[in-house]
N, CA and C of each residue as an Amber inpcrd file, in Angstrom:
protein
   207
  20.5710000 -45.9460000 -84.9870000  20.1270000 -46.1660000 -83.6400000
  20.2590000 -44.8580000 -82.8710000  19.2590000 -44.5320000 -82.0790000
  19.3260000 -43.2880000 -81.3240000  20.2140000 -43.4440000 -80.1050000
  20.6980000 -42.3280000 -79.6160000  21.5740000 -42.3250000 -78.4580000
  20.7430000 -42.5480000 -77.1930000  21.0710000 -43.5460000 -76.4110000
  20.3690000 -43.8530000 -75.1710000  21.2870000 -43.5100000 -74.0110000
  20.7660000 -42.7280000 -73.0730000  21.5410000 -42.3870000 -71.8880000
  21.0010000 -43.1630000 -70.7040000  21.9180000 -43.7000000 -69.9170000
  21.5540000 -44.4650000 -68.7370000  22.1990000 -43.8390000 -67.5070000
  21.5240000 -43.9600000 -66.3830000  22.0870000 -43.5740000 -65.0930000
  21.9380000 -44.7790000 -64.1920000  22.8820000 -44.9610000 -63.3050000
  22.8290000 -46.1510000 -62.4630000  23.2380000 -45.9000000 -61.0350000
  22.7770000 -46.7830000 -60.1910000  23.1710000 -46.8260000 -58.7910000
  23.2600000 -48.2970000 -58.4150000  23.9160000 -48.5870000 -57.3130000
  24.0580000 -49.9820000 -56.9210000  24.3240000 -50.0740000 -55.4260000
  23.9950000 -51.2190000 -54.8540000  24.3230000 -51.4610000 -53.4550000
  25.7760000 -51.9130000 -53.3630000  26.3340000 -51.7840000 -52.1890000
  27.7570000 -52.1000000 -52.0190000  28.0840000 -53.5650000 -52.2710000
  27.1010000 -54.4380000 -52.1760000  27.3560000 -55.8530000 -52.4100000
  27.7560000 -56.1740000 -53.8410000  27.4880000 -55.2540000 -54.7440000
  27.8660000 -55.4740000 -56.1370000  29.3620000 -55.2950000 -56.3530000
  29.9920000 -54.4670000 -55.5360000  31.4060000 -54.1460000 -55.7600000
  32.3350000 -54.5290000 -54.6170000  31.8250000 -54.6770000 -53.4120000
  32.6980000 -54.9390000 -52.2650000  32.7970000 -56.4280000 -51.9610000
  33.9800000 -56.8430000 -51.5730000  34.2530000 -58.2150000 -51.1320000
  35.0660000 -58.1460000 -49.8460000  34.8330000 -59.0760000 -48.9730000
  35.6280000 -59.1180000 -47.7470000  37.1010000 -59.2960000 -48.0810000
  37.9250000 -58.6300000 -47.3240000  39.3900000 -58.7020000 -47.4580000
  39.8790000 -58.2890000 -48.8480000  39.1480000 -57.3680000 -49.4930000
  39.5650000 -56.8690000 -50.8030000  39.3540000 -55.3610000 -50.8100000
  40.2960000 -54.6270000 -51.3290000  40.1860000 -53.1760000 -51.4250000
  38.9880000 -52.8040000 -52.2930000  38.2110000 -51.8200000 -51.8590000
  37.0130000 -51.4180000 -52.5890000  37.3430000 -50.9440000 -54.0050000
  38.5290000 -50.3970000 -54.2040000  38.9060000 -49.9330000 -55.5430000
  38.9660000 -51.0760000 -56.5580000  39.2680000 -52.2720000 -56.1080000
  39.2850000 -53.4290000 -57.0110000  37.8690000 -53.7180000 -57.5110000
  36.9070000 -53.6700000 -56.6140000  35.5210000 -53.8860000 -57.0050000
  34.9860000 -52.8000000 -57.9170000  35.3630000 -51.5560000 -57.6450000
  34.9320000 -50.4640000 -58.5120000  35.5430000 -50.5880000 -59.9070000
  36.7880000 -51.0700000 -59.9600000  37.4120000 -51.2910000 -61.2700000
  36.7120000 -52.4160000 -62.0230000  36.2990000 -53.4680000 -61.2970000
  35.5260000 -54.5570000 -61.9210000  34.2370000 -54.0050000 -62.5300000
  33.5780000 -53.1130000 -61.7960000  32.3450000 -52.4920000 -62.2910000
  32.6230000 -51.6670000 -63.5500000  33.6510000 -50.8460000 -63.5260000
  34.0040000 -50.0250000 -64.6910000  34.3440000 -50.9070000 -65.8930000
  35.0780000 -51.9780000 -65.6620000  35.4360000 -52.8980000 -66.7490000
  34.1950000 -53.5660000 -67.3390000  33.2660000 -53.9760000 -66.4690000
  32.0440000 -54.6240000 -66.9470000  31.2180000 -53.6530000 -67.7860000
  31.0960000 -52.4140000 -67.3510000  30.3430000 -51.4250000 -68.1310000
  31.0200000 -51.1720000 -69.4830000  32.3280000 -51.1090000 -69.4900000
  33.0460000 -50.8820000 -70.7490000  32.8320000 -52.0430000 -71.7140000
  32.8560000 -53.2750000 -71.2080000  32.6510000 -54.4510000 -72.0670000
  31.2610000 -54.4690000 -72.6910000  30.2890000 -53.9540000 -71.9730000
  28.8910000 -54.0460000 -72.4250000  28.3390000 -52.7080000 -72.9060000
  29.2050000 -51.7590000 -73.1810000  28.7650000 -50.4190000 -73.5870000
  27.8510000 -50.4540000 -74.8070000  28.1020000 -51.3250000 -75.7440000
  27.2970000 -51.3890000 -76.9740000  26.1170000 -52.3570000 -76.8650000
  25.9310000 -52.9550000 -75.7000000  24.8560000 -53.9370000 -75.5230000
  23.4880000 -53.2600000 -75.5240000  22.4750000 -54.0510000 -75.7020000
  21.0930000 -53.5980000 -75.6580000  20.8400000 -52.8310000 -74.3640000
  20.2840000 -51.6210000 -74.4170000  20.0750000 -50.8300000 -73.2090000
  19.0450000 -51.4200000 -72.2580000  18.3380000 -52.4460000 -72.6630000
  17.3600000 -53.0850000 -71.7890000  17.9980000 -54.0660000 -70.8010000
  19.2560000 -54.4420000 -71.0170000  19.8300000 -55.5230000 -70.2160000
  21.0410000 -55.1620000 -69.3530000  21.3430000 -53.8960000 -69.0690000
  22.5760000 -53.6210000 -68.3210000  22.5780000 -54.1910000 -66.9060000
  21.4510000 -54.2040000 -66.2310000  21.4270000 -54.7510000 -64.8720000
  21.7520000 -56.2410000 -64.8850000  21.1690000 -56.9710000 -65.8300000
  21.4410000 -58.4090000 -65.9310000  22.9080000 -58.6880000 -66.2450000
  23.4870000 -57.9090000 -67.1530000  24.8840000 -58.1550000 -67.5020000
  25.8180000 -57.8000000 -66.3440000  25.4930000 -56.7470000 -65.5990000
  26.3230000 -56.4110000 -64.4280000  26.2610000 -57.5070000 -63.3820000
  25.0680000 -58.0020000 -63.1000000  24.9480000 -59.0840000 -62.1180000
  25.7170000 -60.3200000 -62.5710000  25.5880000 -60.6620000 -63.8340000
  26.2850000 -61.8470000 -64.3500000  27.8040000 -61.6890000 -64.2580000
  28.3060000 -60.4870000 -64.5140000  29.7510000 -60.2490000 -64.4960000
  30.3240000 -60.0900000 -63.0860000  29.5600000 -59.5270000 -62.1680000
  30.1340000 -59.1020000 -60.8950000  29.8170000 -59.9870000 -59.7000000
  28.8030000 -60.8030000 -59.7950000  28.4510000 -61.6560000 -58.6590000
  29.2050000 -62.9720000 -58.7640000  29.9780000 -63.3160000 -57.7310000
  30.6930000 -64.5950000 -57.7890000  29.7050000 -65.7660000 -57.7450000
  30.0660000 -66.8880000 -58.3400000  29.1480000 -68.0220000 -58.4040000
  28.8050000 -68.6070000 -57.0330000  29.7010000 -68.4650000 -56.0660000
  29.4450000 -68.9410000 -54.7020000  30.0210000 -67.9350000 -53.7130000
  29.5010000 -67.9760000 -52.5040000  30.0830000 -67.1730000 -51.4530000
  29.5380000 -65.7620000 -51.3190000  28.4070000 -65.4450000 -51.9560000
  27.8290000 -64.1120000 -51.8070000  27.2630000 -63.9820000 -50.4010000
  27.7150000 -62.9700000 -49.6740000  27.2420000 -62.7770000 -48.3080000
  26.5940000 -61.4140000 -48.1000000  26.4300000 -60.6570000 -49.1660000
  25.8500000 -59.3200000 -49.0680000  24.8430000 -59.1250000 -50.1940000
  23.9420000 -58.1670000 -49.9810000  22.9830000 -57.8590000 -51.0310000
  23.6990000 -57.2770000 -52.2430000  23.1430000 -57.4760000 -53.4000000
  23.7160000 -56.9260000 -54.6290000  22.5720000 -56.5310000 -55.5440000
  22.3920000 -55.2210000 -55.7290000  21.2800000 -54.7490000 -56.5360000
  21.6850000 -53.5510000 -57.3790000  21.7610000 -53.7260000 -58.6920000
  21.9550000 -52.5620000 -59.5540000  20.5880000 -51.9440000 -59.8780000
  20.5690000 -50.6390000 -60.0060000  19.3690000 -49.9150000 -60.4440000
  19.7800000 -49.0930000 -61.6520000  19.1550000 -49.3370000 -62.7860000
  19.5040000 -48.6590000 -64.0300000  18.2900000 -47.8830000 -64.5210000
  18.4790000 -46.6160000 -64.8100000  17.4080000 -45.7640000 -65.3200000
  17.7610000 -45.2950000 -66.7270000  16.8040000 -45.3890000 -67.6240000
  17.0110000 -44.8410000 -68.9600000  16.4990000 -43.4040000 -68.9260000
  17.3300000 -42.4640000 -69.3730000  16.9790000 -41.0460000 -69.3420000
  16.3950000 -40.6100000 -70.6640000
């Protein structure tokens, strides 16, 4: 399999939660990327959304943008 490089950006709604330190959300993001590092490069946005968006109570936008280089 060839080496695939990805670059990403995201809105703050993916990592920030009310009454929670932003570093906790950033760690959640890092953990999710580490868990899915070997996953199909076509699906990182879907896996991030599935891992990071709570099932209820979303009050902010959440949009990952993933680019294959």
